[in-house]
PDB file of C-alpha atoms in Angstrom:
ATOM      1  CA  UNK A 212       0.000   0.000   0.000  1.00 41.00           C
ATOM      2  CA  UNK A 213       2.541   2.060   1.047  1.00 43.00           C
ATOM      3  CA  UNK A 214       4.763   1.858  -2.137  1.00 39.00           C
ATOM      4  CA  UNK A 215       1.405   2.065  -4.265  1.00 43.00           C
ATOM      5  CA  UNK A 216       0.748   5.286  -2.883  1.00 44.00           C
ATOM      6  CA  UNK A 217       4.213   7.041  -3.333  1.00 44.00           C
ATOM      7  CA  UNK A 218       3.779   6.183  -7.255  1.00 46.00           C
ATOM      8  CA  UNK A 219       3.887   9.181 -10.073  1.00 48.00           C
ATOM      9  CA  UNK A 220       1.678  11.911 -10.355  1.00 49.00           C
ATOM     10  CA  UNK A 221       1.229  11.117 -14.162  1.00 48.00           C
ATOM     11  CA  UNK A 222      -0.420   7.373 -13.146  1.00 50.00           C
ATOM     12  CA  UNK A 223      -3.430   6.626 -15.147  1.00 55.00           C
ATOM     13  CA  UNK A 224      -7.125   7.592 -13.444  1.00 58.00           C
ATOM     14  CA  UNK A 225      -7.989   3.940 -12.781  1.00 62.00           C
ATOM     15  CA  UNK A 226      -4.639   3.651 -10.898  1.00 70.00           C
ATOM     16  CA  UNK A 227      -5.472   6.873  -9.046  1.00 71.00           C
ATOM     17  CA  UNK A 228      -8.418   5.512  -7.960  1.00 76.00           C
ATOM     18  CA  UNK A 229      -7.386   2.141  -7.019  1.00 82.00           C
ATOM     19  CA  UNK A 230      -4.594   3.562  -5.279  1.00 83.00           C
ATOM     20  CA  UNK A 231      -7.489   5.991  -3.600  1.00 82.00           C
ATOM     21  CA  UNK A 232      -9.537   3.103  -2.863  1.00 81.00           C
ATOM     22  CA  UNK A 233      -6.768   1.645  -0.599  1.00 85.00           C
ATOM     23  CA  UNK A 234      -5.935   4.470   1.388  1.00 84.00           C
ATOM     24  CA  UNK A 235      -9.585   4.727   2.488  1.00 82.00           C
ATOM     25  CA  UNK A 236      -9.354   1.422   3.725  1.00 83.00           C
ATOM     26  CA  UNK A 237      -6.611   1.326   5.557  1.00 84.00           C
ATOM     27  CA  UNK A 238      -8.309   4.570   7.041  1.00 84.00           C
ATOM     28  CA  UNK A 239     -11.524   2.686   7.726  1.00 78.00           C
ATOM     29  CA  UNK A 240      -9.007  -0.386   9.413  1.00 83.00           C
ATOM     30  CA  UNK A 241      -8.236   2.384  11.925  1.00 81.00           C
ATOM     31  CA  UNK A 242     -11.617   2.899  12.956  1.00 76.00           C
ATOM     32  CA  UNK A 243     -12.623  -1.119  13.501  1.00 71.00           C
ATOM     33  CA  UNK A 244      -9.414  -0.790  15.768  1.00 75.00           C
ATOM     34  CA  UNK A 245     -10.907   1.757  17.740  1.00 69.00           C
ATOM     35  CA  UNK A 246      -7.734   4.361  16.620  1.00 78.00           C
ATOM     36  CA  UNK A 247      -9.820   7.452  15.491  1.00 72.00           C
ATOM     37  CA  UNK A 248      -7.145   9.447  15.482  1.00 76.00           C
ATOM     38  CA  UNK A 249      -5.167   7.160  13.284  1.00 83.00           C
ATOM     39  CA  UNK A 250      -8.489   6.993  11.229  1.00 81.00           C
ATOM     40  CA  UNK A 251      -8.378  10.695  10.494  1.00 80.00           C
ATOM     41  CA  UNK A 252      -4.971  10.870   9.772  1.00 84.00           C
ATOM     42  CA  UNK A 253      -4.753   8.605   7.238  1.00 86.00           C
ATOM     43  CA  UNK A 254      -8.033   9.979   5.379  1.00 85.00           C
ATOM     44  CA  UNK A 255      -6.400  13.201   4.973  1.00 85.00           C
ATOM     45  CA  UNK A 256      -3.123  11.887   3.510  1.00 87.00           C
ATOM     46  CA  UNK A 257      -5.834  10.007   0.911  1.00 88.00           C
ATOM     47  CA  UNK A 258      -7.344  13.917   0.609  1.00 87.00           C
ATOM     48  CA  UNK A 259      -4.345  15.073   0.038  1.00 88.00           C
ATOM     49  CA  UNK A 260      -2.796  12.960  -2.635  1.00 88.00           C
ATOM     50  CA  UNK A 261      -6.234  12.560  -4.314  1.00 89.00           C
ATOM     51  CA  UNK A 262      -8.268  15.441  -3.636  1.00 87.00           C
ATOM     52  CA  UNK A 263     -10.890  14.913  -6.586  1.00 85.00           C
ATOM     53  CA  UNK A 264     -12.122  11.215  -4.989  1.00 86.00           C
ATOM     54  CA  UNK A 265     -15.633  11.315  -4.185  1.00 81.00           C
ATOM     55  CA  UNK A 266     -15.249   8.708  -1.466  1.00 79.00           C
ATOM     56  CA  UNK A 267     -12.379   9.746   0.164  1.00 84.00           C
ATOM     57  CA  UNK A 268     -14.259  13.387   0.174  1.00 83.00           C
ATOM     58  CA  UNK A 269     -17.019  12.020   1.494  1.00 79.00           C
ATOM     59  CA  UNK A 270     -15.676  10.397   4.588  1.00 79.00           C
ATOM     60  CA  UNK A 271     -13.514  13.679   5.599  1.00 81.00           C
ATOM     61  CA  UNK A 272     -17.039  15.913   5.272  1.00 79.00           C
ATOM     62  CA  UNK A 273     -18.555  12.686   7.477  1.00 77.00           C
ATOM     63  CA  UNK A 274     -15.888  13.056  10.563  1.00 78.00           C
ATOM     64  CA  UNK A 275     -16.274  16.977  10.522  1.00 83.00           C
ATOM     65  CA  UNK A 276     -20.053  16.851  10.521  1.00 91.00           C
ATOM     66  CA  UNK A 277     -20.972  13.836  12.900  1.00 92.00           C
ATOM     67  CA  UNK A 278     -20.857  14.184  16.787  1.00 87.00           C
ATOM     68  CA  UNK A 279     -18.620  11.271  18.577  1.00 88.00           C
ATOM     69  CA  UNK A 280     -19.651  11.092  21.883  1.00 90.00           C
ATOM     70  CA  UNK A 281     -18.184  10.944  24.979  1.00 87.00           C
ATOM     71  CA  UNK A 282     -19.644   7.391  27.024  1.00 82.00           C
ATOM     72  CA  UNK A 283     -19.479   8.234  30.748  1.00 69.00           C
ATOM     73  CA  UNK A 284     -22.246  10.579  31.375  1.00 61.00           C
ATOM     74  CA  UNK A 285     -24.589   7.026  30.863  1.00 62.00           C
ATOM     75  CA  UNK A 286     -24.179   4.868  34.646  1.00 53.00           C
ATOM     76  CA  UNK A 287     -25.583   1.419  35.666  1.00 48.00           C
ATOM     77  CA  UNK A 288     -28.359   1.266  37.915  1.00 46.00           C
ATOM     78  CA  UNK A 289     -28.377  -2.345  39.893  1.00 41.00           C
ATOM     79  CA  UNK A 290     -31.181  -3.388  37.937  1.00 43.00           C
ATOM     80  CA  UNK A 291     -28.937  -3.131  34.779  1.00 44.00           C
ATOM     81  CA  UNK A 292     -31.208  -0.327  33.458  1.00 42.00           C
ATOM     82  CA  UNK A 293     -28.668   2.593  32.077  1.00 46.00           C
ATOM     83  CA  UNK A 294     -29.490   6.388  33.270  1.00 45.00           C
ATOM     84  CA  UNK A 295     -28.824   9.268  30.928  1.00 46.00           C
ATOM     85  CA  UNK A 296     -27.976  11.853  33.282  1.00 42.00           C
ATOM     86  CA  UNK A 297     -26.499  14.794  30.579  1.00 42.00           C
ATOM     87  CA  UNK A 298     -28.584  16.683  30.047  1.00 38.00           C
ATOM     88  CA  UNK A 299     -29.617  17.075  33.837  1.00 34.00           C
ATOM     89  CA  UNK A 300     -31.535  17.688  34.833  1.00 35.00           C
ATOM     90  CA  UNK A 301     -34.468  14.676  33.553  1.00 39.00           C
ATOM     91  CA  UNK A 302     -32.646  11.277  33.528  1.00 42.00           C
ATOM     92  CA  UNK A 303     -34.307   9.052  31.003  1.00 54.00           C
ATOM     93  CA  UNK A 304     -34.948   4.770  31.727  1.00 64.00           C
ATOM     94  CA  UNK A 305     -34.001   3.011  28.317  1.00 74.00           C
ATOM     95  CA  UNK A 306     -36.045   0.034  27.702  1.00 79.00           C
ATOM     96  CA  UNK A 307     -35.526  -2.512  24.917  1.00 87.00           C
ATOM     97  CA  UNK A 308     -35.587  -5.976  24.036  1.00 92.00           C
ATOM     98  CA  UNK A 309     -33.182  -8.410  23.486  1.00 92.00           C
ATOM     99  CA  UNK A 310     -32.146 -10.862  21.156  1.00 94.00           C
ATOM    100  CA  UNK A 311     -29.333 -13.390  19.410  1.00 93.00           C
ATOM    101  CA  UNK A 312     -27.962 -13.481  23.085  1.00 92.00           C
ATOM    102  CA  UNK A 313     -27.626  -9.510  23.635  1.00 93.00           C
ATOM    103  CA  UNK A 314     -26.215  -8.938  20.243  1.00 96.00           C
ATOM    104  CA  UNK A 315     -29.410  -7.439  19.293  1.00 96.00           C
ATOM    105  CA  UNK A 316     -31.759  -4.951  20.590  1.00 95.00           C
ATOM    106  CA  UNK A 317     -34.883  -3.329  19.830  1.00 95.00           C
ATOM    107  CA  UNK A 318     -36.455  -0.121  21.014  1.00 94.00           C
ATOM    108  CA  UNK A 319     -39.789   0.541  19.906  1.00 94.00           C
ATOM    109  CA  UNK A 320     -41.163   4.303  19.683  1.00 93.00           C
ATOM    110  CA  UNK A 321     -37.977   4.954  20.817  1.00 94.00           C
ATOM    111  CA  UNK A 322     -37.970   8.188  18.523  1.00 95.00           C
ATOM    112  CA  UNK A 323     -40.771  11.051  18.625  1.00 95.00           C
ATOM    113  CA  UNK A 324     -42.779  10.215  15.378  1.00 97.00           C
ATOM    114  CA  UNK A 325     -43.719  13.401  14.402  1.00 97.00           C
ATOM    115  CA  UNK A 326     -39.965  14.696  14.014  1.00 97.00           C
ATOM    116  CA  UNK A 327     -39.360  11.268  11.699  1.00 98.00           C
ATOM    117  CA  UNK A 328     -42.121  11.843   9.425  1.00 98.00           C
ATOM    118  CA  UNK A 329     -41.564  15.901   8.903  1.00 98.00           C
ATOM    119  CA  UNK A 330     -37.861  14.748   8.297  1.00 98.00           C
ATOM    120  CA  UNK A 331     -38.435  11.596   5.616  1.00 98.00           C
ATOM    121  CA  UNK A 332     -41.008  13.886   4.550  1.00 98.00           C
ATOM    122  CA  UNK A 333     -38.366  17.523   3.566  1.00 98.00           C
ATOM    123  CA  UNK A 334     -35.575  14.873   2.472  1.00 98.00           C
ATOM    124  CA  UNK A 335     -37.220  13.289   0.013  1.00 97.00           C
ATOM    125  CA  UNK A 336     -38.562  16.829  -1.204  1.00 97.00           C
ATOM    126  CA  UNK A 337     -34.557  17.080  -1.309  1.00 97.00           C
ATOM    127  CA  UNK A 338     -34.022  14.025  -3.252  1.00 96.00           C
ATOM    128  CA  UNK A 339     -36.530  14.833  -6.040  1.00 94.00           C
ATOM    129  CA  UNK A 340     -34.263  17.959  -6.824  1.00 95.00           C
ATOM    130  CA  UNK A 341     -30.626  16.470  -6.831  1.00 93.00           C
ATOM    131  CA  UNK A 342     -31.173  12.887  -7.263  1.00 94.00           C
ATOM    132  CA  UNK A 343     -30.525   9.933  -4.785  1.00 95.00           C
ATOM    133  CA  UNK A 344     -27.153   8.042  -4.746  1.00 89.00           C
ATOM    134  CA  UNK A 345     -27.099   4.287  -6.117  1.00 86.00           C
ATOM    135  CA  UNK A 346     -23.344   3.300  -5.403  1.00 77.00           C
ATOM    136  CA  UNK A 347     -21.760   4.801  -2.302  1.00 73.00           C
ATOM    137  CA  UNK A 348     -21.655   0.976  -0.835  1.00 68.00           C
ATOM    138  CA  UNK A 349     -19.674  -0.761  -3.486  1.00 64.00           C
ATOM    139  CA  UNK A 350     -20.794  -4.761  -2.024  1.00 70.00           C
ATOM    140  CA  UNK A 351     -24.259  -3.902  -0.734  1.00 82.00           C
ATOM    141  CA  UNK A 352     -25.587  -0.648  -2.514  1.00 83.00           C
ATOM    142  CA  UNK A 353     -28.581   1.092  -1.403  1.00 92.00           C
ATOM    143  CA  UNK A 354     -30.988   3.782  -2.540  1.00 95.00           C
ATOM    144  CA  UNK A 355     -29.964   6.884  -0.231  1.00 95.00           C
ATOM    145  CA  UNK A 356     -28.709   9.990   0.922  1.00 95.00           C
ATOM    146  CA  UNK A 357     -25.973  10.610   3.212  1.00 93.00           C
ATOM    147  CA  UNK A 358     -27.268  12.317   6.314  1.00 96.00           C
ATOM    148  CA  UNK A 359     -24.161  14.758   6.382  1.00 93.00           C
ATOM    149  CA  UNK A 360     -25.848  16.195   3.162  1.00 92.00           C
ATOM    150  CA  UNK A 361     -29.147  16.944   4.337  1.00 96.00           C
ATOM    151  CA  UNK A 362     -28.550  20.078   7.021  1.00 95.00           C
ATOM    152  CA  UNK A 363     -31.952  19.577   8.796  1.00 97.00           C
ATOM    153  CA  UNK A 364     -31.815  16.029   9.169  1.00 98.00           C
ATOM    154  CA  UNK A 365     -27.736  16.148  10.210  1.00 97.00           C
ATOM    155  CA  UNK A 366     -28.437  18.674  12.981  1.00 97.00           C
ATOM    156  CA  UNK A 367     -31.699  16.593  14.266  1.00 97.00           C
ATOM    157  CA  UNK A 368     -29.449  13.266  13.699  1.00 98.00           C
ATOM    158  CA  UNK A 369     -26.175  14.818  16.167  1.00 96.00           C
ATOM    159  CA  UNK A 370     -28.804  16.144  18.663  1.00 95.00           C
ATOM    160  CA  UNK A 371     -30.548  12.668  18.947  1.00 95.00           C
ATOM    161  CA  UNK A 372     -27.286  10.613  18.695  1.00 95.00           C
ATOM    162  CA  UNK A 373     -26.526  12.251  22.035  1.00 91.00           C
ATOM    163  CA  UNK A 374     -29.819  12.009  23.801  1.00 89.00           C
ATOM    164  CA  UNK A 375     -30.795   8.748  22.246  1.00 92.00           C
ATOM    165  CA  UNK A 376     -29.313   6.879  20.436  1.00 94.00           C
ATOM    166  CA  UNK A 377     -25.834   6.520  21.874  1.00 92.00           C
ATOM    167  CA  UNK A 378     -27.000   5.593  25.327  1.00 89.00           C
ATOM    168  CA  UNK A 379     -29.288   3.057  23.643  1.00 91.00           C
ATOM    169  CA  UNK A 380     -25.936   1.144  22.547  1.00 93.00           C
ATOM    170  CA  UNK A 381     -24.549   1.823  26.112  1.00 89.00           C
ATOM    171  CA  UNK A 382     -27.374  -0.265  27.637  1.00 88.00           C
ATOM    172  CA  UNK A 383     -27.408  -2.709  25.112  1.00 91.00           C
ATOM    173  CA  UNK A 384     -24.029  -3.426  24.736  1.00 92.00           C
ATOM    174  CA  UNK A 385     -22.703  -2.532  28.056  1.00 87.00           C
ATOM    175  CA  UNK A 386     -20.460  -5.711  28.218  1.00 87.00           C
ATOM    176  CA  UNK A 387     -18.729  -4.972  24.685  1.00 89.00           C
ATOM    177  CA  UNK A 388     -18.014  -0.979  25.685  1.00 89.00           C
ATOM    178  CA  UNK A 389     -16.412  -1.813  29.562  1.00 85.00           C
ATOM    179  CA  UNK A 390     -12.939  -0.327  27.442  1.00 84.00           C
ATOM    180  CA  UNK A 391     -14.445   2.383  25.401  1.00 86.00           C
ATOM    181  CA  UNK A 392     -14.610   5.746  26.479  1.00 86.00           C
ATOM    182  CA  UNK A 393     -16.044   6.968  23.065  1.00 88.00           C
ATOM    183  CA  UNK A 394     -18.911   6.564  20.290  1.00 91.00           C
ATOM    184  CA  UNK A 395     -17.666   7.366  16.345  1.00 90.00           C
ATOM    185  CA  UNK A 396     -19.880   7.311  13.417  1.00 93.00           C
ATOM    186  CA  UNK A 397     -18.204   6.252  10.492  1.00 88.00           C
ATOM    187  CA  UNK A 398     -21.296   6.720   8.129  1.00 91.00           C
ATOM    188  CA  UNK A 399     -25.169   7.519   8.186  1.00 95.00           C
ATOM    189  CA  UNK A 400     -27.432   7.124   5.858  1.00 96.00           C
ATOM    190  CA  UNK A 401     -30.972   8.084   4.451  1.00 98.00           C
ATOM    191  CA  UNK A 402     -32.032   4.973   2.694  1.00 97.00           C
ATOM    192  CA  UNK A 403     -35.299   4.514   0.291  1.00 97.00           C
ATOM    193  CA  UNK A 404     -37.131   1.068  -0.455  1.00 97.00           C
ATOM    194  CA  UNK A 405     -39.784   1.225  -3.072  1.00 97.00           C
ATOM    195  CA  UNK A 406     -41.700  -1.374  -4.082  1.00 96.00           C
ATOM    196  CA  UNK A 407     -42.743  -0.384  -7.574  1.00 94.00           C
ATOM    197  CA  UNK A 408     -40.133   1.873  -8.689  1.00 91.00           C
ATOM    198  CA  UNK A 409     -36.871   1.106  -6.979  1.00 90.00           C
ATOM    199  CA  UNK A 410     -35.121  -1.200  -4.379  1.00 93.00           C
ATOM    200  CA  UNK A 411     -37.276  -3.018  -3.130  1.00 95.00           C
ATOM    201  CA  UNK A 412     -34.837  -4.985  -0.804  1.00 94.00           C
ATOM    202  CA  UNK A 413     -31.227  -5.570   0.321  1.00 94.00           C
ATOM    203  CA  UNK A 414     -29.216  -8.742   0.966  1.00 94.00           C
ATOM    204  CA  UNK A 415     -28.120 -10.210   3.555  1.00 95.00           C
ATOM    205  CA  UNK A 416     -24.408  -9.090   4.686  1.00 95.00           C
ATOM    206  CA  UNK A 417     -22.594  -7.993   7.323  1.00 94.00           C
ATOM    207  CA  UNK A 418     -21.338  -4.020   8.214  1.00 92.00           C
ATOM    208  CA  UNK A 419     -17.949  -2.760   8.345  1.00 85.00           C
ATOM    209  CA  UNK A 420     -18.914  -1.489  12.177  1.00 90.00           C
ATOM    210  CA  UNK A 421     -18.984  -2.175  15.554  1.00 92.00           C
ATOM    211  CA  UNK A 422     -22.393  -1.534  15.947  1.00 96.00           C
ATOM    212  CA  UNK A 423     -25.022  -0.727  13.636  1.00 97.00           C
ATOM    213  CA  UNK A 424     -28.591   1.127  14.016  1.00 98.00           C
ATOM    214  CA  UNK A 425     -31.735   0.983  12.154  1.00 98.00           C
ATOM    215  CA  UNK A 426     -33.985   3.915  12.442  1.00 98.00           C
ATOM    216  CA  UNK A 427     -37.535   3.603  11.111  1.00 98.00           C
ATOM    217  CA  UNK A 428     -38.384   7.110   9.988  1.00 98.00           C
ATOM    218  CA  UNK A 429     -41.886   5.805   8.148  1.00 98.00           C
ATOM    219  CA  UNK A 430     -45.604   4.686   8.961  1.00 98.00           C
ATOM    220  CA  UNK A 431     -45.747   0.856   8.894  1.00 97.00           C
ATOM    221  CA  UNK A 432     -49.706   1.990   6.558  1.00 97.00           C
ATOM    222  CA  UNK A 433     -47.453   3.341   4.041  1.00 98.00           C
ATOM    223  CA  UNK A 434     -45.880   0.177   3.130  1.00 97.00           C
ATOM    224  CA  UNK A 435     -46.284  -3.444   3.558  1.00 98.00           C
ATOM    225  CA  UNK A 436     -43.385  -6.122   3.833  1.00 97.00           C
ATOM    226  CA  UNK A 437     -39.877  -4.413   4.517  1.00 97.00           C
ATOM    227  CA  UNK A 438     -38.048  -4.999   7.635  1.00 97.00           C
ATOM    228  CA  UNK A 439     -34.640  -5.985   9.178  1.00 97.00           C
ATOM    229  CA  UNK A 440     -34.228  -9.384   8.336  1.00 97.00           C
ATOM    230  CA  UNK A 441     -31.655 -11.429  11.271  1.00 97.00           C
ATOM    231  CA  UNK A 442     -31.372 -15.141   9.538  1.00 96.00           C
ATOM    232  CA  UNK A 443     -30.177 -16.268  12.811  1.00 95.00           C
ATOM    233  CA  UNK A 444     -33.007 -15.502  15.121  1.00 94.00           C
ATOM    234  CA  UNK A 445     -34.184 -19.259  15.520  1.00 88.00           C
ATOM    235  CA  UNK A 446     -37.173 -18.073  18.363  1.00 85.00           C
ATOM    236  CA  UNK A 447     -39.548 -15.511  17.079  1.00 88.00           C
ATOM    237  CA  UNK A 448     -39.888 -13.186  13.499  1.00 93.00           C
ATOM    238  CA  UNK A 449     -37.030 -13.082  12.022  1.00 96.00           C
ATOM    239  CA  UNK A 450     -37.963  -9.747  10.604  1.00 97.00           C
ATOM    240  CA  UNK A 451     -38.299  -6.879  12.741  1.00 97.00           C
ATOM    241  CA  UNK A 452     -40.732  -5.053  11.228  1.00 96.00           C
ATOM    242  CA  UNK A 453     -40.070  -1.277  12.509  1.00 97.00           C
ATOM    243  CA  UNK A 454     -42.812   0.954  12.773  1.00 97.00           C
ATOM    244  CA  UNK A 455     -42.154   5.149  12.877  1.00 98.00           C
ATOM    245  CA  UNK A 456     -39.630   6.234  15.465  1.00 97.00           C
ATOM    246  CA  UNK A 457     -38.439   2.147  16.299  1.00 97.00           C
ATOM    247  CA  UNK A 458     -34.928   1.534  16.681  1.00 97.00           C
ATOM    248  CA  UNK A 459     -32.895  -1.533  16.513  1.00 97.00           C
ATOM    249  CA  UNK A 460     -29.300  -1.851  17.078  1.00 97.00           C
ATOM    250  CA  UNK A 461     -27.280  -4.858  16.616  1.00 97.00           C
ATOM    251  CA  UNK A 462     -23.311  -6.146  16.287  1.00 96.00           C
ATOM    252  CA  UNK A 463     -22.255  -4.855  12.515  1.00 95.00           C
ATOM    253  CA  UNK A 464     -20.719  -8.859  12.151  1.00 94.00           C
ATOM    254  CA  UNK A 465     -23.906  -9.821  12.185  1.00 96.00           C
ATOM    255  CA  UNK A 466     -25.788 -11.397   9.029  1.00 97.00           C
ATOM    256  CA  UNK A 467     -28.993  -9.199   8.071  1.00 97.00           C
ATOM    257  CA  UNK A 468     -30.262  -7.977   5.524  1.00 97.00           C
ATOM    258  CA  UNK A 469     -33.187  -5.854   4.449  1.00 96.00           C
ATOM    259  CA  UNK A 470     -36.748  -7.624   4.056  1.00 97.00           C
ATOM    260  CA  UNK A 471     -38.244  -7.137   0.836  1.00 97.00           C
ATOM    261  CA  UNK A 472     -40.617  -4.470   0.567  1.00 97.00           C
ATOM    262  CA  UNK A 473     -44.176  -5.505  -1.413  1.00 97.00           C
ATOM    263  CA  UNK A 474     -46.446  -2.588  -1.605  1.00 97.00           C
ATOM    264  CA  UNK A 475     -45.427   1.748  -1.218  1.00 97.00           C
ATOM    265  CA  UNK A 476     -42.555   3.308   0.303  1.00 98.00           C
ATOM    266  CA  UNK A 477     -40.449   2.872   3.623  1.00 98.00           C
ATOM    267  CA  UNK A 478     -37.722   5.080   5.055  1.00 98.00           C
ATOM    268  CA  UNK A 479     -35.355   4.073   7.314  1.00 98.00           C
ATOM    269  CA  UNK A 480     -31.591   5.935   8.500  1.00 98.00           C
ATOM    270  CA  UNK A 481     -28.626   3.539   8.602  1.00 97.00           C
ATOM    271  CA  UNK A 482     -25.798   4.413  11.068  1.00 97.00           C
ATOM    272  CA  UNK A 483     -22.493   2.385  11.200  1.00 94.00           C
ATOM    273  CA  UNK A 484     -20.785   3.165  14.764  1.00 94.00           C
ATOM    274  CA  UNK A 485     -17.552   2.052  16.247  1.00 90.00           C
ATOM    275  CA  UNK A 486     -16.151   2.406  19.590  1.00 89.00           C
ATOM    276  CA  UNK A 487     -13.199   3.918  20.759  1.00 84.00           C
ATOM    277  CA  UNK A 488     -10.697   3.463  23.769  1.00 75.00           C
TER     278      UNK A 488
END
């Protein structure tokens, strides 16, 4: 990689970008380590030597616009139930149910409706102008928007990372985060199933995260099917059908994938996270 990178300016483009291509990986290995800093370091060297690379452009916008937050204001209670106590002073109880011994969890109304509705609602008002993006995920590519792009939804996204979602992985995943001391999202994502004139579905896969979130930012009457689909889950629906303002979050190494969707539209936000020490 190293000697690949130090190559001539006067490279072909497909070199450049293959050359590109591995930079931002070895950035992203960074980030599974938990080395953020690392992982910002070596996306601006990839800015820097190729500064016209959508990707790598993409990903240096994503680490200046998305909050990483800090993990100690959340505390155990003895019953196991985790208190959010910043902002004081109203602590909140975080309830959710879980599943694939604790490697899955699901919060339901877990997010005010109203604000998920107005926002799926004004983004894709934003799509119909500039277009949705088709192949940002190279393996598993999905109908979307990054959330970084959209200012409304990125500032109601950071604000609710903080007061929701983030201590939602702290309770659920308390046992994998005893080391961490931070939350980092590596990407987020505004993602559109439709089932007459687009995806309809996505297949199952793993994430290049630690942990991974689905936000349901739709009605369950405006669609039918859809879902997150866990192959493993041996006792109960393997699809978690997510209804307006439902979370789930779940290990990004495990196999999912998304349920196909038979009749209208459904929204949903996709958030890779990793942890840091």
């Amino acid at each position: 990689l190293l000697v690949s990178s130090s190559r001539d300016d006067d490279d072909d483009d497909d070199d450049g970008e293959d050359r590109a291509s591995l930079l931002f990986e070895y950035a992203r290995v960074a980030a599974w380590r938990g080395d953020f800093a690392l992982h910002r370091a070596r996306l601006r060297v990839a800015a820097e030597k190729f500064p016209e690379n959508a990707r790598v452009a993409e990903a240096v916008a994503s680490n200046e616009a998305y909050r990483s937050v800090a993990l100690d204001p959340f505390q155990q209670t003895k019953e196991g139930v985790f208190l959010l106590n910043n902002p004081p002073p109203a602590a909140k109880k975080i309830f959710f149910a879980s599943f694939l011994e604790g490697r899955v969890a699901r919060a339901d109304a877990y997010l005010p409706a109203e604000e998920c509705l107005s926002l799926a609602a004004s983004t894709e008002a934003l799509a119909k102008e500039r277009g949705w993006s088709t192949a940002r995920h190279y393996s598993v590519p999905t109908t979307d928007l990054p959330v970084a792009e959209v200012p409304s939804l990125l500032e109601w996204f950071n604000k609710r990372l903080e007061s929701h979602l983030a201590p939602l992985v702290a309770a659920a995943f308390a046992a994998d985060l005893r080391t961490a001391s931070r939350l980092h999202v590596v990407d987020a994502f505004f993602v559109k199933y439709d089932a007459e004139h687009g995806q309809r579905h996505l297949p199952l896969h793993t994430d290049q995260s630690h942990f991974s979130l689905t936000i349901a930012m739709n009605s369950k009457v405006d669609f039918d099917g859809g879902g997150t689909y866990f192959p493993d889950l041996s006792q109960g629906d393997p699809v978690f059908a997510l209804d307006v303002g439902d979370v789930v979050a779940f290990d990004g190494s495990i196999l999912h994938g998304g349920y196909p969707t038979r009749r209208g539209i459904r929204y949903i936000i996709a958030v890779f996270l990793c942890w840091a020490t």
